[in-house]
Short mmCIF file of C-alpha atoms and ligand atoms in Angstrom, two decimals:
data_model
loop_
_atom_site.label_atom_id
_atom_site.label_comp_id
_atom_site.label_asym_id
_atom_site.label_seq_id
_atom_site.Cartn_x
_atom_site.Cartn_y
_atom_site.Cartn_z
CA UNK A 1 185.65 -140.18 149.79
CA UNK A 2 188.05 -140.98 152.60
CA UNK A 3 191.40 -139.29 152.06
CA UNK A 4 193.99 -139.68 154.78
CA UNK A 5 196.76 -137.28 155.67
CA UNK A 6 199.57 -138.49 153.43
CA UNK A 7 202.21 -137.13 155.78
CA UNK A 8 201.18 -139.69 158.41
CA UNK A 9 201.89 -142.45 155.92
CA UNK A 10 205.51 -141.33 155.68
CA UNK A 11 206.18 -142.36 159.28
CA UNK A 12 208.40 -145.43 159.33
CA UNK A 13 206.67 -148.55 160.62
CA UNK A 14 207.35 -150.50 163.74
CA UNK A 15 207.65 -148.44 166.84
CA UNK A 16 210.66 -149.12 169.05
CA UNK A 17 208.79 -150.19 172.15
CA UNK A 18 206.38 -152.51 170.36
CA UNK A 19 209.33 -154.32 168.78
CA UNK A 20 210.88 -154.67 172.23
CA UNK A 21 207.61 -155.95 173.69
CA UNK A 22 207.32 -158.56 170.92
CA UNK A 23 210.83 -159.85 171.51
CA UNK A 24 210.39 -159.94 175.28
CA UNK A 25 207.05 -161.74 175.04
CA UNK A 26 208.47 -164.34 172.67
CA UNK A 27 211.42 -164.94 175.00
CA UNK A 28 209.24 -165.19 178.07
CA UNK A 29 206.88 -167.66 176.38
CA UNK A 30 209.81 -169.84 175.39
CA UNK A 31 211.41 -169.54 178.86
CA UNK A 32 208.57 -169.42 181.40
CA UNK A 33 210.92 -170.21 184.30
CA UNK A 34 213.22 -167.22 183.74
CA UNK A 35 212.68 -164.01 185.73
CA UNK A 36 212.94 -161.10 183.32
CA UNK A 37 214.03 -157.74 184.75
CA UNK A 38 212.88 -154.70 182.78
CA UNK A 39 215.20 -151.74 182.76
CA UNK A 40 213.93 -150.53 179.41
CA UNK A 41 210.94 -148.27 179.59
CA UNK A 42 210.97 -144.73 180.94
CA UNK A 43 208.08 -144.96 183.35
CA UNK A 44 208.19 -144.37 187.08
CA UNK A 45 207.27 -147.11 189.55
CA UNK A 46 207.00 -145.37 192.95
CA UNK A 47 203.43 -144.51 194.03
CA UNK A 48 202.29 -140.89 194.27
CA UNK A 49 203.62 -139.32 197.46
CA UNK A 50 201.30 -138.70 200.47
CA UNK A 51 201.12 -134.92 199.95
CA UNK A 52 199.84 -135.46 196.42
CA UNK A 53 197.37 -138.16 197.46
CA UNK A 54 196.02 -135.89 200.18
CA UNK A 55 195.53 -133.03 197.71
CA UNK A 56 193.80 -135.37 195.28
CA UNK A 57 191.41 -136.64 197.96
CA UNK A 58 190.49 -133.19 199.16
CA UNK A 59 189.97 -131.91 195.59
CA UNK A 60 187.70 -134.87 194.90
CA UNK A 61 185.68 -133.97 198.02
CA UNK A 62 185.35 -130.41 196.71
CA UNK A 63 183.87 -131.81 193.51
CA UNK A 64 181.15 -133.54 195.56
CA UNK A 65 179.90 -130.29 196.99
CA UNK A 66 177.72 -127.82 195.01
CA UNK A 67 179.51 -124.85 196.57
CA UNK A 68 183.01 -125.96 195.69
CA UNK A 69 182.32 -127.97 192.53
CA UNK A 70 184.53 -127.06 189.56
CA UNK A 71 183.47 -127.31 185.92
CA UNK A 72 185.68 -126.48 182.97
CA UNK A 73 189.11 -125.35 184.08
CA UNK A 74 190.53 -122.20 182.47
CA UNK A 75 192.15 -123.58 179.33
CA UNK A 76 195.53 -122.03 180.15
CA UNK A 77 195.51 -123.37 183.72
CA UNK A 78 194.29 -122.23 187.15
CA UNK A 79 196.15 -119.20 188.40
CA UNK A 80 196.84 -120.92 191.76
CA UNK A 81 199.03 -123.39 189.87
CA UNK A 82 200.55 -120.94 187.38
CA UNK A 83 201.56 -118.62 190.22
CA UNK A 84 202.95 -121.46 192.32
CA UNK A 85 205.03 -122.61 189.33
CA UNK A 86 206.51 -119.14 188.91
CA UNK A 87 207.24 -118.80 192.63
CA UNK A 88 208.68 -122.27 193.19
CA UNK A 89 210.13 -123.36 189.86
CA UNK A 90 211.47 -120.15 188.33
CA UNK A 91 211.95 -117.38 190.92
CA UNK A 92 214.53 -119.35 192.95
CA UNK A 93 216.59 -119.66 189.74
CA UNK A 94 216.43 -115.94 189.13
CA UNK A 95 214.35 -116.64 186.01
CA UNK A 96 212.09 -113.77 185.00
CA UNK A 97 208.88 -115.61 184.06
CA UNK A 98 205.34 -114.32 184.63
CA UNK A 99 202.37 -116.48 185.60
CA UNK A 100 200.55 -115.62 182.36
CA UNK A 101 203.49 -117.01 180.39
CA UNK A 102 202.91 -120.47 181.89
CA UNK A 103 200.47 -122.73 180.00
CA UNK A 104 199.28 -125.71 182.02
CA UNK A 105 198.62 -128.89 180.05
CA UNK A 106 198.12 -132.62 180.36
CA UNK A 107 201.82 -133.33 179.91
CA UNK A 108 205.07 -132.71 178.12
CA UNK A 109 204.54 -135.29 175.42
CA UNK A 110 201.50 -133.52 174.03
CA UNK A 111 203.11 -130.09 174.41
CA UNK A 112 206.36 -131.12 172.75
CA UNK A 113 204.34 -132.76 170.00
CA UNK A 114 201.82 -129.95 169.49
CA UNK A 115 204.12 -126.94 169.74
CA UNK A 116 205.25 -127.32 166.11
CA UNK A 117 201.74 -126.28 165.01
CA UNK A 118 202.48 -122.61 165.70
CA UNK A 119 205.38 -122.51 163.22
CA UNK A 120 205.22 -122.11 159.46
CA UNK A 121 205.23 -125.28 157.43
CA UNK A 122 208.58 -124.43 155.83
CA UNK A 123 210.62 -123.87 159.02
CA UNK A 124 213.83 -125.87 159.31
CA UNK A 125 213.87 -128.08 162.35
CA UNK A 126 217.06 -129.15 164.14
CA UNK A 127 217.14 -132.09 166.53
CA UNK A 128 219.72 -133.99 168.49
CA UNK A 129 220.61 -137.47 167.28
CA UNK A 130 219.75 -139.64 169.26
CA UNK A 131 216.42 -137.95 169.88
CA UNK A 132 213.16 -138.31 171.81
CA UNK A 133 211.10 -139.57 168.85
CA UNK A 134 208.13 -137.23 169.45
CA UNK A 135 210.04 -134.18 168.15
CA UNK A 136 210.73 -135.67 164.74
CA UNK A 137 207.54 -137.67 164.24
CA UNK A 138 205.23 -134.73 164.92
CA UNK A 139 207.12 -132.67 162.35
CA UNK A 140 206.76 -135.56 159.91
CA UNK A 141 203.01 -135.51 160.54
CA UNK A 142 203.06 -131.79 159.79
CA UNK A 143 204.74 -132.39 156.43
CA UNK A 144 207.89 -130.55 157.36
CA UNK A 145 210.62 -133.12 157.14
CA UNK A 146 211.14 -133.98 153.45
CA UNK A 147 211.86 -137.54 152.46
CA UNK A 148 212.96 -140.46 154.60
CA UNK A 149 216.06 -142.48 153.89
CA UNK A 150 215.39 -145.92 155.35
CA UNK A 151 219.06 -146.82 155.15
CA UNK A 152 220.33 -143.96 157.27
CA UNK A 153 217.11 -143.37 159.21
CA UNK A 154 217.32 -139.65 158.42
CA UNK A 155 214.82 -137.14 157.01
CA UNK A 156 216.14 -134.91 154.22
CA UNK A 157 214.82 -131.61 155.60
CA UNK A 158 215.74 -132.17 159.26
CA UNK A 159 219.03 -130.83 160.59
CA UNK A 160 220.56 -133.54 162.80
CA UNK A 161 223.01 -132.67 165.54
CA UNK A 162 224.93 -135.83 166.43
CA UNK A 163 225.51 -136.45 170.13
CA UNK A 164 228.39 -138.86 170.47
CA UNK A 165 231.12 -139.84 172.88
CA UNK A 166 233.37 -137.33 171.07
CA UNK A 167 231.24 -134.35 172.11
CA UNK A 168 230.17 -135.75 175.47
CA UNK A 169 226.69 -136.43 174.06
CA UNK A 170 225.94 -132.70 173.89
CA UNK A 171 225.37 -131.28 170.40
CA UNK A 172 227.64 -128.73 168.81
CA UNK A 173 226.23 -125.51 167.41
CA UNK A 174 225.20 -126.16 163.82
CA UNK A 175 227.95 -123.92 162.49
CA UNK A 176 229.10 -124.25 158.90
CA UNK A 177 231.34 -122.16 156.67
CA UNK A 178 229.07 -119.15 157.04
CA UNK A 179 228.67 -119.62 160.77
CA UNK A 180 225.16 -120.97 160.35
CA UNK A 181 224.05 -124.51 159.55
CA UNK A 182 226.65 -127.27 159.23
CA UNK A 183 225.42 -127.78 155.68
CA UNK A 184 224.62 -124.08 155.39
CA UNK A 185 221.06 -124.61 156.52
CA UNK A 186 219.98 -122.32 159.30
CA UNK A 187 217.62 -123.94 161.80
CA UNK A 188 214.46 -122.02 162.68
CA UNK A 189 213.34 -124.35 165.45
CA UNK A 190 215.88 -126.18 167.62
CA UNK A 191 214.80 -128.97 169.96
CA UNK A 192 217.01 -129.49 172.99
CA UNK A 193 216.37 -131.81 175.92
CA UNK A 194 218.56 -131.64 179.03
CA UNK A 195 219.04 -133.69 181.12
CA UNK A 196 218.66 -135.86 178.06
CA UNK A 197 216.48 -138.80 177.28
CA UNK A 198 217.93 -141.21 176.11
CA UNK A 199 221.60 -140.42 176.87
CA UNK A 200 221.26 -138.99 180.39
CA UNK A 201 223.73 -136.29 179.30
CA UNK A 202 223.55 -132.70 180.47
CA UNK A 203 224.81 -129.35 179.34
CA UNK A 204 226.61 -126.74 181.41
CA UNK A 205 225.11 -123.32 181.89
CA UNK A 206 227.87 -121.78 179.77
CA UNK A 207 227.22 -124.20 176.93
CA UNK A 208 223.49 -123.55 177.07
CA UNK A 209 224.20 -119.82 177.02
CA UNK A 210 225.99 -120.35 173.71
CA UNK A 211 222.85 -121.95 172.32
CA UNK A 212 220.73 -119.05 173.49
CA UNK A 213 223.16 -116.56 171.92
CA UNK A 214 223.16 -118.56 168.70
CA UNK A 215 219.35 -118.74 168.57
CA UNK A 216 219.08 -114.99 169.13
CA UNK A 217 221.68 -114.37 166.43
CA UNK A 218 219.98 -116.47 163.74
CA UNK A 219 216.43 -115.71 164.94
CA UNK A 220 215.64 -119.28 165.84
CA UNK A 221 213.47 -120.63 168.63
CA UNK A 222 214.79 -123.22 171.07
CA UNK A 223 212.24 -125.68 172.38
CA UNK A 224 213.81 -126.77 175.64
CA UNK A 225 212.46 -129.98 177.14
CA UNK A 226 213.29 -129.92 180.85
CA UNK A 227 211.26 -132.99 181.85
CA UNK A 228 214.21 -134.33 183.90
CA UNK A 229 215.19 -131.06 185.58
CA UNK A 230 214.50 -132.48 189.05
CA UNK A 231 217.22 -135.12 188.61
CA UNK A 232 220.02 -132.59 188.33
CA UNK A 233 222.62 -133.06 191.06
CA UNK A 234 225.59 -131.06 189.77
CA UNK A 235 225.95 -127.35 190.43
CA UNK A 236 226.89 -126.05 186.98
CA UNK A 237 223.96 -127.74 185.23
CA UNK A 238 221.09 -125.32 184.53
CA UNK A 239 217.60 -126.28 185.72
CA UNK A 240 215.94 -123.95 183.25
CA UNK A 241 216.96 -122.30 180.01
CA UNK A 242 215.72 -119.03 181.53
CA UNK A 243 218.82 -119.04 183.72
CA UNK A 244 220.56 -117.90 180.53
CA UNK A 245 220.63 -114.29 179.50
CA UNK A 246 218.51 -113.54 176.46
CA UNK A 247 216.39 -116.70 176.70
CA UNK A 248 213.21 -114.64 176.96
CA UNK A 249 213.49 -113.72 173.28
CA UNK A 250 214.22 -117.19 171.91
CA UNK A 251 213.30 -120.04 174.26
CA UNK A 252 210.19 -122.07 174.96
CA UNK A 253 210.52 -124.43 177.93
CA UNK A 254 208.48 -127.57 178.40
CA UNK A 255 208.14 -129.25 181.77
CA UNK A 256 206.27 -132.17 183.24
CA UNK A 257 205.14 -133.55 186.60
CA UNK A 258 205.65 -137.09 185.28
CA UNK A 259 209.26 -137.83 186.10
CA UNK A 260 209.74 -135.57 189.15
CA UNK A 261 206.50 -136.49 190.93
CA UNK A 262 205.26 -139.72 189.36
CA UNK A 263 202.39 -138.19 187.34
CA UNK A 264 202.91 -140.41 184.27
CA UNK A 265 199.39 -141.78 184.78
CA UNK A 266 197.95 -138.71 186.49
CA UNK A 267 198.94 -136.33 183.62
CA UNK A 268 200.15 -132.78 184.19
CA UNK A 269 202.72 -130.57 182.53
CA UNK A 270 203.30 -127.02 181.41
CA UNK A 271 204.94 -124.95 178.72
CA UNK A 272 206.46 -121.52 179.18
CA UNK A 273 206.35 -119.06 176.28
CA UNK A 274 207.71 -115.63 177.15
CA UNK A 275 205.86 -112.76 175.49
CA UNK A 276 209.18 -111.47 174.13
CA UNK A 277 209.46 -114.18 171.46
CA UNK A 278 208.14 -112.67 168.24
CA UNK A 279 208.40 -113.22 164.52
CA UNK A 280 209.65 -110.56 162.11
CA UNK A 281 206.19 -108.95 161.99
CA UNK A 282 205.96 -108.74 165.77
CA UNK A 283 203.58 -111.66 166.21
CA UNK A 284 204.00 -113.23 169.64
CA UNK A 285 204.35 -117.01 169.78
CA UNK A 286 202.59 -116.64 173.13
CA UNK A 287 199.40 -115.45 171.38
CA UNK A 288 199.41 -118.29 168.91
CA UNK A 289 199.86 -120.93 171.60
CA UNK A 290 197.12 -119.30 173.71
CA UNK A 291 194.83 -119.43 170.66
CA UNK A 292 195.75 -123.03 170.02
CA UNK A 293 195.13 -124.04 173.63
CA UNK A 294 191.83 -122.14 173.66
CA UNK A 295 190.64 -123.94 170.56
CA UNK A 296 191.98 -127.44 171.04
CA UNK A 297 192.38 -127.91 174.81
CA UNK A 298 189.84 -127.66 177.57
CA UNK A 299 192.14 -127.48 180.54
CA UNK A 300 193.83 -130.01 182.80
CA UNK A 301 191.50 -131.40 185.49
CA UNK A 302 191.05 -129.31 188.64
CA UNK A 303 191.88 -132.25 190.89
CA UNK A 304 195.11 -132.88 188.99
CA UNK A 305 196.13 -129.23 189.10
CA UNK A 306 195.55 -129.27 192.88
CA UNK A 307 197.78 -132.35 193.02
CA UNK A 308 200.40 -130.46 191.01
CA UNK A 309 200.25 -127.55 193.43
CA UNK A 310 200.88 -130.01 196.28
CA UNK A 311 204.11 -131.15 194.62
CA UNK A 312 205.50 -127.68 195.37
CA UNK A 313 204.48 -127.71 199.03
CA UNK A 314 207.17 -128.30 201.62
CA UNK A 315 206.08 -131.90 202.22
CA UNK A 316 205.54 -132.44 198.51
CA UNK A 317 209.08 -131.30 197.75
CA UNK A 318 210.56 -133.44 200.49
CA UNK A 319 208.58 -136.52 199.50
CA UNK A 320 209.19 -136.23 195.75
CA UNK A 321 212.89 -135.59 196.41
CA UNK A 322 212.96 -138.89 198.30
CA UNK A 323 211.52 -140.65 195.27
CA UNK A 324 214.11 -139.08 193.02
CA UNK A 325 216.84 -140.09 195.47
CA UNK A 326 215.51 -143.66 195.28
CA UNK A 327 215.77 -143.71 191.49
CA UNK A 328 219.17 -142.06 191.57
CA UNK A 329 220.44 -144.73 193.97
CA UNK A 330 219.46 -147.21 191.25
CA UNK A 331 221.24 -145.07 188.67
CA UNK A 332 224.40 -145.10 190.76
CA UNK A 333 224.19 -148.87 191.16
CA UNK A 334 223.88 -149.30 187.38
CA UNK A 335 226.58 -146.78 186.57
CA UNK A 336 229.16 -148.12 189.02
CA UNK A 337 228.28 -151.76 188.46
CA UNK A 338 228.70 -151.49 184.71
CA UNK A 339 231.90 -149.47 185.05
CA UNK A 340 233.41 -152.13 187.28
CA UNK A 341 232.40 -154.74 184.71
CA UNK A 342 234.41 -152.84 182.12
CA UNK A 343 231.60 -151.10 180.24
CA UNK A 344 231.91 -147.58 178.89
CA UNK A 345 229.01 -145.73 180.48
CA UNK A 346 227.70 -142.19 180.77
CA UNK A 347 224.63 -140.39 182.10
CA UNK A 348 223.12 -141.51 185.39
CA UNK A 349 224.39 -138.54 187.43
CA UNK A 350 221.82 -135.85 186.57
CA UNK A 351 219.30 -138.15 184.91
CA UNK A 352 217.65 -141.53 185.51
CA UNK A 353 219.15 -142.87 182.27
CA UNK A 354 222.42 -144.71 181.78
CA UNK A 355 223.86 -144.78 178.28
CA UNK A 356 226.38 -147.50 177.56
CA UNK A 357 228.53 -148.44 174.63
CA UNK A 358 227.79 -151.96 173.48
CA UNK A 359 230.77 -154.27 174.00
CA UNK A 360 232.65 -156.04 171.20
CA UNK A 361 231.21 -153.79 168.49
CA UNK A 362 227.79 -155.36 168.83
CA UNK A 363 224.95 -153.43 167.24
CA UNK A 364 222.34 -152.06 169.62
CA UNK A 365 219.88 -154.82 168.71
CA UNK A 366 222.53 -157.56 168.95
CA UNK A 367 223.27 -156.38 172.47
CA UNK A 368 219.54 -156.26 173.23
CA UNK A 369 219.19 -159.94 172.25
CA UNK A 370 222.39 -160.88 174.08
CA UNK A 371 221.27 -159.21 177.30
CA UNK A 372 217.77 -160.66 177.10
CA UNK A 373 219.00 -164.20 176.45
CA UNK A 374 222.04 -164.31 178.72
CA UNK A 375 221.00 -162.05 181.63
CA UNK A 376 217.22 -161.90 181.10
CA UNK A 377 217.48 -158.12 181.37
CA UNK A 378 215.55 -155.78 179.07
CA UNK A 379 216.97 -152.44 177.99
CA UNK A 380 216.46 -150.14 175.02
CA UNK A 381 218.59 -150.28 171.86
CA UNK A 382 220.20 -146.89 171.23
CA UNK A 383 219.64 -147.11 167.49
CA UNK A 384 215.91 -146.80 168.18
CA UNK A 385 216.52 -143.14 169.03
CA UNK A 386 218.46 -142.27 165.88
CA UNK A 387 221.48 -143.33 163.84
CA UNK A 388 224.00 -141.88 166.30
CA UNK A 389 222.48 -144.13 168.96
CA UNK A 390 223.76 -147.21 167.10
CA UNK A 391 226.28 -149.13 169.17
CA UNK A 392 224.68 -147.77 172.34
CA UNK A 393 222.11 -148.99 174.81
CA UNK A 394 219.88 -147.29 177.38
CA UNK A 395 219.14 -148.62 180.86
CA UNK A 396 216.73 -146.80 183.15
CA UNK A 397 216.80 -146.30 186.90
CA UNK A 398 213.03 -146.57 187.31
CA UNK A 399 212.97 -150.21 188.48
CA UNK A 400 212.94 -151.39 192.07
CA UNK A 401 216.27 -151.27 193.88
CA UNK A 402 216.26 -155.06 194.43
CA UNK A 403 215.67 -155.76 190.74
CA UNK A 404 218.25 -153.20 189.71
CA UNK A 405 220.90 -154.80 191.94
CA UNK A 406 220.00 -158.25 190.64
CA UNK A 407 220.08 -157.12 187.00
CA UNK A 408 223.51 -155.55 187.41
CA UNK A 409 224.85 -158.65 189.21
CA UNK A 410 223.69 -160.77 186.30
CA UNK A 411 225.34 -158.43 183.79
CA UNK A 412 228.57 -158.45 185.79
CA UNK A 413 228.57 -162.27 185.74
CA UNK A 414 228.20 -162.57 181.98
C1 LIG B 1 208.83 -138.71 179.68
C2 LIG B 1 209.18 -137.58 178.80
C3 LIG B 1 208.27 -136.58 178.51
C4 LIG B 1 206.80 -136.85 178.70
O1 LIG B 1 206.24 -136.38 179.77
P1 LIG B 1 204.69 -136.43 180.00
O2 LIG B 1 204.46 -135.19 180.76
O3 LIG B 1 204.41 -137.68 180.77
O4 LIG B 1 203.95 -136.42 178.70
C5 LIG B 1 208.66 -135.48 177.77
N1 LIG B 1 209.92 -135.39 177.32
C6 LIG B 1 210.83 -136.34 177.55
C7 LIG B 1 212.18 -136.18 177.01
C8 LIG B 1 210.47 -137.47 178.29
O5 LIG B 1 211.37 -138.44 178.47
#
């Protein structure tokens, strides 16, 4: 008898981006002469940089030779890459991370989705609202979220931390009367993502330190998604949670080569789990994740890990920084253009995302339709990321500069 996982059936239907695609396709069929500019989806557009292409080519040549051919990669990652990551990504920040605490993977989406497997089914999960949907949906699939309220878009067992204009789109500690959860629920697992997708907001090092102190106090784990770390331009914004004191006992950090080096189609990421994070019985989360990787993952491809290593080379750093500068020039154009047109905007300084308040109290979807019809520009409705995203809208800096300028000119002329 076929019996499906009932928890999967709890997931609410239509996915944000398929709804957007349907609306855009319908509009474009009805208006074949209109040039639509897409500033909606969070995918890079610049090709892989020359240093990465060169590393890929030479790794492919190695695979053609019996002496240098590589079979299965070690499931936790090649040490050449794990050591390079420690040297180049963490040491310069003063972060005390060892190579064997770095787990190489095929990307941050799978890691941020799979990491919940190592926690008990009854842990309380806290997420920002708006949120990167993977964090919530994977906990739904694991049967951890209680019941869904279609009206509010909230799960009964999830602790939501609203990120609004009032708090600068950075969540407040879930402190209630007893100093713990706002509704007296203490989170066990806290998902944070800074710089943030979708809001583009960041957190200062001092504010992140408060989160680390809080997590250590209530024995929670922070899952810190640093996929946009490379976009940080301001000095007091931490690049890693391990810049904070005490993070080694409470923080898992997830990183990706997708947004900093254009690996969205090439696939490479990594997760750091310090050996100091333990449960009450002394079990290391590190051991559980190693076991999970060993059983369910057969390693990222050798040629892709060589490409990842090349990102950290001198040329790789210079070339990928140029790509980021290109996107951030777009971000600046969007941010300043919208400001001058009277919009209330945030983000776009340490992240490739601009978060705007919809004008005239339009809902997120009303503004989506308005922008599509009147300016032929596609963005992402904020409500798609959670109830606190209602009345907001996300534009991304990943388009071409020419299209970005044109899109903003059209918006200004509305
Ligand atoms: C894009 C993105 C990722 C996914 O990265 P991949 O490595 O391509 O899977 C992870 N987290 C956030 C917040 C993202 O926006």
